């Protein structure tokens, strides 16, 4: 479902850059403008200028600039549409949508999930066996509260009576996978309950852990449903998001108890995959907030193999994977019992995943048996090549190729040949603005048509999210990268009306030219509103930037 064009226009017309930015950081009056230390890079002298009259901001240190919506996007690491909603709420603007309102449609289900969670929580506090299990596992009251833990009673009639008293539809319970086939019996009965929340805080599923020995399966999770797609939900992300944002790093573990145990000792930037395959959907949840991820899976062979898959997916989206090696403990839950000092020491010794594998390859020379040496070398080398294939960022890929070439004394040409050109893509979708293509300049229209006809140009662009272009073009680029096939096809008639496109080999150059023009226009606007005493400083910085500073896409 898309935000309506009218809402986007209203937000952009009403939002005042001073109002929005001053909600986040303190601003100091300087002539007709305001200045402060830039929140996007470290500096000692303020170079971040806010111009209420022009309704823009600009940092003369790192170069970032834009309007109120752009600031919210960058500061909170959220998408354009999410920023529009946040700014709309700030001004009391009602957000209107086009198409199906999935969130409203699912709201009755979320309300039922919330009621059931409260039922589980009450039963945890009223059941001695469950409370004793909590104590045995050293789960603190604050952890129980923070993660809304509960307990499903063994007595079948309790859940059935609860549902009747609250008028909960049996068909809805079947839809979310809570019932045993043919009965109003909770499939999680007799288990400790872990509510699973999406990134907005909606409870979308449950996990259950038996509290009695010998009962199988030990863990049980909700099946996928209308509100739960396991490849797009990470346990603990909602609860720990502020810690993740603050650190710009995340620790990825496998299970509920791994996460809870780390959280209790003070390691709080953690998420759990819950035993499901780590997918592009998962990394899309994380990449707005982090640049580095520590893979902390079980120490057995299965955990090590799963780590390789996670590293591939992370690197495909530009997140640096760190391999966390620990001995003498079977999993992070057990490791946590050694205390925060030990855990932090182990995290501090973690290594870039590819560099860790390269080191392992170099160590194979110490294997005495020639066949075993070659076998181990080949196995590790193939893993490295497989991971390198997944990297979409060309600069990052070739940085690794250069380093591996030096470390292993392998020609870069051989590495490039072995890597090949394997690429995989998957679409997520957001929304588009239907009414504004006519407002694009001829050059912007040509860029849009070229991007539509070859979406990989945007998928492979490692600077497109950092450039300054019009909001309308940014809006459509976001759509092209993320639309469903159906939505993509709906745009075709409008694209067909654009008379010309740009040759693909000129696409990035034209985009860079557009970026430069936008930057120059903003700099002229900023200069025009600066006090006289600050203009000389601005011009000096301007000249230095032109001489020394390389743009991020070069």
Coordinates of C-alpha atoms in Angstrom, one line a residue:
X1 CA 0.0 0.0 0.0
X2 CA 1.4 3.4 -1.0
X3 CA 1.2 6.8 0.7
X4 CA -0.9 9.0 -1.5
X5 CA 0.8 11.7 -3.5
X6 CA -1.4 14.3 -1.8
X7 CA 0.0 13.4 1.6
X8 CA 3.6 13.5 0.4
X9 CA 3.0 17.0 -1.1
X10 CA 1.3 18.3 2.0
X11 CA 4.1 17.0 4.3
X12 CA 6.8 18.5 2.1
X13 CA 4.9 21.8 2.0
X14 CA 4.3 22.1 5.7
X15 CA 7.5 20.5 7.2
X16 CA 9.9 23.2 8.5
X17 CA 13.5 22.1 8.6
X18 CA 14.1 24.1 11.9
X19 CA 11.1 22.6 13.7
X20 CA 12.1 19.0 12.8
X21 CA 15.9 19.2 13.4
X22 CA 15.5 21.1 16.7
X23 CA 13.4 18.2 17.9
X24 CA 16.5 16.0 17.6
X25 CA 19.5 18.2 18.3
X26 CA 20.1 21.7 19.9
X27 CA 20.6 24.5 17.4
X28 CA 22.4 27.8 18.0
X29 CA 21.3 31.1 16.3
X30 CA 23.8 32.5 13.8
X31 CA 22.5 35.4 11.8
X32 CA 19.4 34.3 9.9
X33 CA 20.5 30.7 10.3
X34 CA 21.2 28.1 13.0
X35 CA 24.4 26.1 13.4
X36 CA 25.4 23.0 15.4
X37 CA 27.8 20.1 15.5
X38 CA 27.0 17.7 12.7
X39 CA 25.1 14.6 13.9
X40 CA 26.4 12.5 11.0
X41 CA 30.2 12.8 11.6
X42 CA 32.6 13.7 14.4
X43 CA 33.7 17.3 14.5
X44 CA 34.8 19.9 17.1
X45 CA 33.8 23.0 15.2
X46 CA 30.1 23.4 14.1
X47 CA 29.8 23.1 10.4
X48 CA 26.1 22.0 10.2
X49 CA 23.9 24.9 9.0
X50 CA 20.1 25.0 9.1
X51 CA 18.4 27.7 7.0
X52 CA 14.7 28.2 8.0
X53 CA 14.2 30.7 5.2
X54 CA 15.4 28.3 2.5
X55 CA 14.0 25.3 4.4
X56 CA 17.2 23.3 4.0
X57 CA 20.2 22.0 6.0
X58 CA 23.8 21.5 4.9
X59 CA 26.9 20.2 6.6
X60 CA 30.1 21.8 5.2
X61 CA 32.2 19.1 6.8
X62 CA 30.7 15.8 5.4
X63 CA 28.6 17.3 2.7
X64 CA 25.2 15.9 3.7
X65 CA 22.3 18.2 2.9
X66 CA 18.5 18.2 2.3
X67 CA 15.2 19.1 3.7
X68 CA 13.3 18.0 6.9
X69 CA 12.2 14.6 5.5
X70 CA 15.8 13.9 4.3
X71 CA 17.1 14.7 7.8
X72 CA 14.6 12.3 9.5
X73 CA 15.6 9.6 7.0
X74 CA 19.3 10.0 7.7
X75 CA 19.0 10.5 11.5
X76 CA 16.7 7.7 12.2
X77 CA 17.9 5.4 9.4
X78 CA 14.5 4.9 8.0
X79 CA 13.0 4.9 4.5
X80 CA 11.5 7.8 2.6
X81 CA 7.9 6.6 3.2
X82 CA 8.6 6.0 6.9
X83 CA 10.0 9.5 7.3
X84 CA 7.0 11.0 5.6
X85 CA 4.7 9.2 8.1
X86 CA 6.9 10.4 11.0
X87 CA 6.9 14.0 9.9
X88 CA 3.2 13.9 9.1
X89 CA 2.5 12.7 12.7
X90 CA 4.7 15.6 14.0
X91 CA 2.3 18.1 12.3
X92 CA -0.9 16.2 12.8
X93 CA -1.3 15.5 9.1
X94 CA -3.5 12.5 8.4
X95 CA -1.6 10.0 6.2
X96 CA -3.7 8.8 3.3
X97 CA -2.9 5.7 1.3
X98 CA -3.7 4.3 -2.1
X99 CA -4.5 0.7 -2.5
X100 CA -5.1 -1.9 0.3
X101 CA -4.5 -0.9 3.9
X102 CA -2.9 -4.1 5.1
X103 CA -2.1 -2.7 8.6
X104 CA -5.7 -1.8 9.2
X105 CA -6.9 -5.1 7.8
X106 CA -4.6 -7.0 10.2
X107 CA -5.4 -4.9 13.3
X108 CA -8.1 -7.3 14.6
X109 CA -5.5 -10.1 14.5
X110 CA -2.9 -8.1 16.3
X111 CA -5.4 -7.3 19.0
X112 CA -6.2 -11.0 19.5
X113 CA -2.4 -11.8 19.6
X114 CA -2.0 -9.1 22.3
X115 CA -4.9 -10.5 24.4
X116 CA -3.4 -14.0 24.1
X117 CA 0.0 -12.7 25.2
X118 CA -1.6 -11.2 28.3
X119 CA -3.3 -14.5 29.0
X120 CA 0.1 -16.2 28.8
X121 CA 1.7 -13.6 31.0
X122 CA -0.9 -14.0 33.7
X123 CA -0.5 -17.8 33.7
X124 CA 3.3 -17.5 34.0
X125 CA 2.8 -15.6 37.3
X126 CA 0.2 -18.1 38.5
X127 CA 2.0 -21.3 37.7
X128 CA 4.7 -22.6 40.1
X129 CA 6.3 -25.0 37.6
X130 CA 6.8 -22.2 35.1
X131 CA 8.2 -19.9 37.8
X132 CA 10.6 -22.5 39.0
X133 CA 11.7 -23.1 35.4
X134 CA 12.4 -19.4 35.0
X135 CA 14.5 -19.5 38.1
X136 CA 16.4 -22.6 37.0
X137 CA 17.3 -20.9 33.7
X138 CA 18.4 -17.7 35.6
X139 CA 15.8 -15.6 33.7
X140 CA 15.4 -12.3 35.6
X141 CA 12.1 -10.6 36.2
X142 CA 13.2 -7.6 34.1
X143 CA 14.0 -9.9 31.2
X144 CA 10.5 -11.5 31.6
X145 CA 8.9 -8.1 31.4
X146 CA 11.1 -6.7 28.6
X147 CA 10.4 -9.6 26.3
X148 CA 6.8 -10.2 27.5
X149 CA 7.4 -13.8 28.4
X150 CA 4.5 -16.0 29.4
X151 CA 3.3 -19.6 29.9
X152 CA 0.6 -21.6 28.3
X153 CA -1.2 -23.8 30.9
X154 CA -1.3 -27.5 30.4
X155 CA -5.0 -27.6 31.3
X156 CA -6.8 -27.5 27.9
X157 CA -10.0 -26.0 29.2
X158 CA -8.2 -22.8 30.4
X159 CA -7.4 -21.7 26.9
X160 CA -10.8 -22.7 25.6
X161 CA -12.6 -20.8 28.3
X162 CA -10.4 -17.7 27.8
X163 CA -11.2 -17.7 24.1
X164 CA -15.0 -18.0 24.8
X165 CA -14.9 -15.2 27.4
X166 CA -13.1 -12.9 25.0
X167 CA -15.2 -13.8 22.0
X168 CA -12.1 -14.9 20.0
X169 CA -13.0 -16.5 16.7
X170 CA -11.9 -20.1 16.3
X171 CA -11.3 -19.6 12.6
X172 CA -8.9 -16.8 13.4
X173 CA -7.0 -19.0 15.9
X174 CA -6.6 -21.6 13.1
X175 CA -5.5 -18.9 10.7
X176 CA -2.6 -17.9 13.0
X177 CA -1.7 -21.5 13.7
X178 CA -2.5 -21.7 17.4
X179 CA -4.9 -24.6 17.5
X180 CA -4.4 -28.3 17.4
X181 CA -6.2 -29.7 14.4
X182 CA -10.0 -30.1 15.0
X183 CA -9.9 -28.8 18.6
X184 CA -9.9 -25.5 20.6
X185 CA -6.6 -26.7 22.2
X186 CA -3.5 -24.5 22.3
X187 CA -0.7 -26.3 20.6
X188 CA 1.8 -24.4 23.0
X189 CA 0.2 -25.8 26.2
X190 CA 2.7 -26.6 28.9
X191 CA 5.4 -24.4 27.4
X192 CA 7.2 -21.2 28.2
X193 CA 6.1 -18.6 25.6
X194 CA 8.2 -16.1 23.7
X195 CA 6.1 -13.6 21.8
X196 CA 7.6 -12.7 18.5
X197 CA 7.2 -9.1 17.3
X198 CA 7.7 -7.4 14.0
X199 CA 9.8 -4.3 13.7
X200 CA 6.7 -2.1 14.5
X201 CA 6.0 -4.0 17.8
X202 CA 3.0 -6.1 16.5
X203 CA 3.0 -9.6 18.0
X204 CA 2.9 -11.8 14.9
X205 CA 3.9 -15.2 16.3
X206 CA 4.8 -17.3 19.3
X207 CA 7.7 -19.6 20.2
X208 CA 7.2 -22.2 22.9
X209 CA 9.9 -24.0 25.0
X210 CA 8.9 -27.1 27.0
X211 CA 9.6 -26.8 30.7
X212 CA 9.6 -30.6 31.2
X213 CA 12.5 -32.9 30.2
X214 CA 11.8 -35.5 27.6
X215 CA 9.0 -33.6 25.8
X216 CA 9.7 -33.2 22.1
X217 CA 10.0 -31.1 20.2
X218 CA 11.9 -29.0 22.7
X219 CA 11.0 -25.8 20.9
X220 CA 7.9 -25.1 18.8
X221 CA 7.2 -22.0 16.7
X222 CA 4.1 -20.6 15.1
X223 CA 3.7 -21.5 11.4
X224 CA 3.8 -18.8 8.8
X225 CA 0.5 -16.9 8.5
X226 CA -1.1 -13.8 7.1
X227 CA 0.8 -11.7 9.6
X228 CA 4.0 -13.8 10.0
X229 CA 6.7 -14.3 7.4
X230 CA 9.6 -15.9 9.2
X231 CA 12.1 -14.6 6.6
X232 CA 11.1 -11.0 7.5
X233 CA 11.1 -11.1 11.3
X234 CA 14.1 -11.2 13.7
X235 CA 13.4 -12.1 17.3
X236 CA 14.4 -9.2 19.6
X237 CA 14.8 -6.6 16.9
X238 CA 11.9 -4.5 18.1
X239 CA 12.9 -4.8 21.8
X240 CA 16.6 -4.1 21.2
X241 CA 16.4 -1.6 18.3
X242 CA 17.5 1.4 20.3
X243 CA 20.7 -0.4 21.4
X244 CA 21.3 -1.5 17.8
X245 CA 20.9 2.0 16.5
X246 CA 23.2 3.4 19.1
X247 CA 26.0 1.0 18.5
X248 CA 25.6 0.7 14.7
X249 CA 26.4 -3.0 15.2
X250 CA 24.4 -6.1 15.8
X251 CA 25.1 -9.6 17.2
X252 CA 23.2 -12.4 15.5
X253 CA 22.5 -15.5 17.5
X254 CA 20.3 -18.5 16.8
X255 CA 18.0 -19.1 19.8
X256 CA 15.7 -17.4 22.3
X257 CA 17.9 -18.2 25.3
X258 CA 21.1 -17.1 23.5
X259 CA 19.6 -13.7 23.1
X260 CA 18.0 -13.5 26.6
X261 CA 21.2 -14.6 28.3
X262 CA 23.4 -12.0 26.5
X263 CA 20.8 -9.3 27.1
X264 CA 20.8 -10.1 30.9
X265 CA 24.6 -9.6 31.2
X266 CA 24.4 -6.2 29.4
X267 CA 25.0 -7.2 25.7
X268 CA 21.8 -5.8 24.3
X269 CA 22.3 -5.1 20.6
X270 CA 21.3 -8.7 19.8
X271 CA 18.8 -10.4 17.4
X272 CA 18.0 -14.1 16.9
X273 CA 17.2 -16.0 13.8
X274 CA 15.3 -18.8 15.7
X275 CA 16.8 -21.6 13.6
X276 CA 15.4 -20.3 10.3
X277 CA 17.6 -19.6 7.3
X278 CA 19.0 -16.0 7.4
X279 CA 17.6 -14.3 4.3
X280 CA 17.8 -11.1 2.3
X281 CA 14.5 -10.2 4.1
X282 CA 16.4 -10.3 7.4
X283 CA 19.4 -8.3 6.2
X284 CA 17.0 -5.6 4.8
X285 CA 15.7 -5.2 8.3
X286 CA 19.2 -4.6 9.6
X287 CA 21.0 -2.7 6.9
X288 CA 19.4 0.7 7.7
X289 CA 20.8 0.5 11.3
X290 CA 24.1 -1.3 11.2
X291 CA 27.4 -1.5 9.2
X292 CA 28.8 -4.5 11.0
X293 CA 27.3 -7.8 12.3
X294 CA 28.9 -10.3 14.7
X295 CA 27.8 -13.9 13.8
X296 CA 27.7 -15.7 17.1
X297 CA 26.2 -19.1 16.4
X298 CA 26.6 -22.4 18.2
X299 CA 30.2 -23.6 18.3
X300 CA 29.4 -27.0 16.6
X301 CA 29.9 -27.8 12.9
X302 CA 26.2 -27.0 12.1
X303 CA 26.7 -23.5 13.7
X304 CA 29.8 -22.9 11.6
X305 CA 28.1 -23.9 8.4
X306 CA 25.2 -21.7 9.1
X307 CA 27.6 -18.8 9.8
X308 CA 28.9 -19.0 6.2
X309 CA 25.4 -18.6 4.8
X310 CA 24.8 -15.6 7.1
X311 CA 28.1 -14.0 6.0
X312 CA 27.1 -14.3 2.4
X313 CA 23.8 -12.6 2.8
X314 CA 25.2 -9.8 5.0
X315 CA 28.0 -9.0 2.5
X316 CA 25.5 -9.0 -0.4
X317 CA 24.0 -5.9 1.2
X318 CA 27.3 -4.3 2.3
X319 CA 27.2 -5.3 6.0
X320 CA 30.6 -6.4 7.3
X321 CA 30.3 -9.9 8.9
X322 CA 32.5 -10.7 11.9
X323 CA 33.2 -14.2 12.9
X324 CA 33.0 -14.8 16.6
X325 CA 35.1 -17.8 17.7
X326 CA 34.8 -19.2 21.1
X327 CA 35.9 -22.5 22.7
X328 CA 34.7 -24.5 25.7
X329 CA 31.1 -23.3 25.4
X330 CA 28.4 -24.9 23.2
X331 CA 26.4 -21.7 22.6
X332 CA 26.1 -18.0 23.5
X333 CA 23.6 -19.0 26.3
X334 CA 26.3 -21.1 28.0
X335 CA 29.0 -18.5 27.2
X336 CA 27.0 -15.8 28.9
X337 CA 27.3 -17.6 32.2
X338 CA 31.0 -16.7 32.1
X339 CA 30.1 -13.1 32.5
X340 CA 30.2 -9.9 30.4
X341 CA 34.0 -9.5 30.7
X342 CA 34.6 -12.8 29.0
X343 CA 32.0 -12.2 26.3
X344 CA 33.4 -8.8 25.5
X345 CA 36.9 -10.2 25.3
X346 CA 35.7 -12.8 22.8
X347 CA 33.8 -10.2 20.8
X348 CA 36.9 -8.0 20.8
X349 CA 38.9 -10.8 19.2
X350 CA 36.4 -11.5 16.4
X351 CA 37.6 -11.1 12.8
X352 CA 36.3 -10.0 9.5
X353 CA 34.7 -13.2 8.2
X354 CA 36.7 -13.4 4.9
X355 CA 39.9 -12.5 6.6
X356 CA 39.3 -15.2 9.1
X357 CA 38.9 -17.8 6.3
X358 CA 42.0 -16.5 4.6
X359 CA 44.0 -17.0 7.7
X360 CA 42.6 -20.5 8.0
X361 CA 43.7 -21.2 4.4
X362 CA 47.2 -20.0 5.2
X363 CA 47.3 -22.4 8.2
X364 CA 46.7 -25.4 5.9
X365 CA 50.4 -25.4 5.0
X366 CA 51.0 -26.8 8.4
X367 CA 49.0 -30.0 7.6
X368 CA 51.6 -32.8 7.1
X369 CA 49.5 -35.1 4.9
X370 CA 49.6 -33.7 1.4
X371 CA 46.1 -35.0 0.4
X372 CA 44.6 -33.6 3.6
X373 CA 46.4 -30.3 3.1
X374 CA 45.1 -29.9 -0.5
X375 CA 41.6 -31.0 0.5
X376 CA 41.4 -28.5 3.4
X377 CA 42.8 -25.7 1.2
X378 CA 40.3 -26.4 -1.6
X379 CA 37.4 -26.5 0.8
X380 CA 38.2 -23.2 2.4
X381 CA 39.1 -21.5 -0.9
X382 CA 35.7 -22.5 -2.4
X383 CA 33.9 -21.1 0.7
X384 CA 35.8 -17.8 0.2
X385 CA 34.9 -17.7 -3.5
X386 CA 31.3 -18.5 -2.8
X387 CA 31.1 -15.6 -0.3
X388 CA 32.9 -13.2 -2.7
X389 CA 30.3 -14.0 -5.4
X390 CA 27.5 -12.7 -3.2
X391 CA 29.1 -9.2 -2.9
X392 CA 27.2 -6.7 -5.0
X393 CA 29.3 -3.7 -4.2
X394 CA 32.0 -3.7 -6.9
X395 CA 34.5 -1.6 -4.9
X396 CA 34.1 -3.8 -1.8
X397 CA 34.5 -7.0 -3.9
X398 CA 37.7 -5.8 -5.5
X399 CA 39.1 -4.7 -2.2
X400 CA 38.8 -8.2 -1.0
X401 CA 40.2 -9.6 -4.2
X402 CA 43.2 -7.4 -3.9
X403 CA 43.8 -8.4 -0.3
X404 CA 43.3 -12.1 -0.9
X405 CA 45.6 -11.9 -3.9
X406 CA 48.4 -10.5 -1.7
X407 CA 47.8 -12.8 1.3
X408 CA 47.6 -16.1 -0.7
X409 CA 49.8 -15.1 -3.6
X410 CA 47.1 -15.7 -6.2
X411 CA 46.8 -13.6 -9.3
X412 CA 43.7 -11.3 -9.2
X413 CA 42.8 -12.6 -12.7
X414 CA 42.4 -16.1 -11.3
X415 CA 40.3 -14.9 -8.4
X416 CA 38.1 -12.9 -10.8
X417 CA 37.7 -16.0 -13.1
X418 CA 36.8 -18.2 -10.2
X419 CA 34.3 -15.7 -8.8
X420 CA 32.5 -15.3 -12.1
X421 CA 29.4 -13.1 -12.3
X422 CA 26.8 -14.9 -10.2
X423 CA 24.3 -12.4 -8.8
X424 CA 21.0 -12.9 -7.1
X425 CA 18.3 -10.4 -6.5
X426 CA 15.0 -10.3 -4.7
X427 CA 12.4 -7.5 -4.5
X428 CA 10.7 -6.0 -1.5
X429 CA 8.1 -3.3 -2.2
X430 CA 7.2 0.0 -0.8
X431 CA 5.2 2.6 -2.8
X432 CA 5.2 5.0 -5.7
X433 CA 3.8 8.4 -6.5
X434 CA 1.5 8.3 -9.5
X435 CA 1.0 11.9 -10.4
X436 CA 4.3 13.6 -10.7
X437 CA 6.2 12.1 -13.6
X438 CA 5.1 15.1 -15.6
X439 CA 7.0 17.4 -13.2
X440 CA 10.3 15.7 -13.9
X441 CA 12.8 17.4 -16.2
X442 CA 13.5 15.8 -19.6
X443 CA 16.8 14.5 -18.3
X444 CA 15.2 13.1 -15.1
X445 CA 12.5 11.4 -17.2
X446 CA 15.2 9.8 -19.4
X447 CA 17.0 8.5 -16.3
X448 CA 13.8 7.1 -14.9
X449 CA 13.0 5.3 -18.2
X450 CA 16.5 3.8 -18.3
X451 CA 16.3 2.7 -14.7
X452 CA 12.8 1.1 -15.3
X453 CA 14.0 -0.7 -18.4
X454 CA 17.1 -2.1 -16.5
X455 CA 16.4 -2.2 -12.8
X456 CA 19.9 -3.7 -12.2
X457 CA 21.4 -0.3 -12.8
X458 CA 19.9 0.8 -9.5
X459 CA 20.5 -2.5 -7.7
X460 CA 24.2 -2.4 -8.6
X461 CA 24.5 1.3 -7.8
X462 CA 26.6 1.7 -4.6
X463 CA 26.2 5.5 -4.4
X464 CA 22.5 6.0 -5.4
X465 CA 21.3 6.3 -1.8
X466 CA 23.9 9.0 -1.1
X467 CA 23.2 11.4 -4.0
X468 CA 21.2 14.6 -4.1
X469 CA 18.4 14.3 -6.7
X470 CA 14.8 15.5 -6.7
X471 CA 12.4 13.9 -4.3
X472 CA 10.2 12.8 -7.2
X473 CA 13.0 10.9 -8.9
X474 CA 14.2 9.5 -5.6
X475 CA 10.6 8.3 -5.0
X476 CA 10.5 6.5 -8.3
X477 CA 14.0 5.0 -7.9
X478 CA 12.8 3.6 -4.6
X479 CA 9.8 2.1 -6.3
X480 CA 11.8 0.5 -9.1
X481 CA 14.1 -1.2 -6.6
X482 CA 11.3 -2.5 -4.4
X483 CA 8.1 -3.0 -6.3
X484 CA 6.2 -6.2 -6.8
X485 CA 5.9 -7.5 -10.4
X486 CA 2.3 -6.4 -10.4
X487 CA 3.1 -2.9 -9.2
X488 CA 6.0 -2.7 -11.6
X489 CA 3.7 -3.5 -14.6
X490 CA 1.2 -0.9 -13.5
X491 CA 3.9 1.8 -14.1
X492 CA 4.6 0.7 -17.6
X493 CA 2.1 2.9 -19.4
X494 CA 3.5 6.0 -17.8
X495 CA 7.1 5.0 -18.7
X496 CA 6.0 4.3 -22.3
X497 CA 5.0 7.9 -22.5
X498 CA 8.6 9.0 -21.9
X499 CA 10.0 9.5 -25.4
X500 CA 13.7 8.8 -24.8
X501 CA 16.0 6.9 -22.5
X502 CA 19.8 7.2 -21.8
X503 CA 22.3 4.6 -23.0
X504 CA 23.0 2.3 -20.1
X505 CA 26.8 3.0 -20.3
X506 CA 26.0 6.7 -19.6
X507 CA 23.5 6.2 -16.8
X508 CA 25.8 6.6 -13.9
X509 CA 27.6 9.5 -15.5
X510 CA 24.4 11.4 -16.1
X511 CA 23.2 10.6 -12.5
X512 CA 26.5 12.0 -11.1
X513 CA 26.0 15.2 -13.3
X514 CA 22.5 15.6 -11.9
X515 CA 23.9 15.1 -8.3
X516 CA 26.6 17.8 -8.9
X517 CA 24.0 20.3 -10.2
X518 CA 21.8 19.7 -7.1
X519 CA 24.8 20.1 -4.8
X520 CA 25.8 23.4 -6.5
X521 CA 22.3 24.7 -6.3
X522 CA 22.1 24.0 -2.6
X523 CA 25.5 25.6 -2.0
X524 CA 24.3 28.7 -3.8
X525 CA 21.2 28.8 -1.6
X526 CA 23.2 28.3 1.6
X527 CA 25.7 31.0 0.5
X528 CA 22.9 33.5 -0.2
X529 CA 21.6 33.3 3.4
X530 CA 24.9 33.2 5.3
X531 CA 25.9 36.2 7.3
X532 CA 28.8 38.2 5.8
X533 CA 31.3 37.1 8.4
X534 CA 30.6 33.5 7.6
X535 CA 30.8 33.8 3.8
X536 CA 34.6 33.9 3.6
X537 CA 34.8 30.7 5.7
X538 CA 32.3 29.1 3.4
X539 CA 34.2 30.0 0.3
X540 CA 37.5 28.7 1.7
X541 CA 35.8 25.3 2.6
X542 CA 34.1 25.3 -0.8
X543 CA 37.5 25.7 -2.6
X544 CA 39.2 23.1 -0.4
X545 CA 36.4 20.6 -1.0
X546 CA 36.7 21.0 -4.8
X547 CA 40.4 20.5 -4.6
X548 CA 40.7 17.7 -2.1
X549 CA 37.4 16.0 -1.4
X550 CA 36.4 13.0 -3.5
X551 CA 32.6 12.3 -3.9
X552 CA 31.5 9.1 -2.3
X553 CA 30.7 7.5 -5.7
X554 CA 34.2 8.1 -7.3

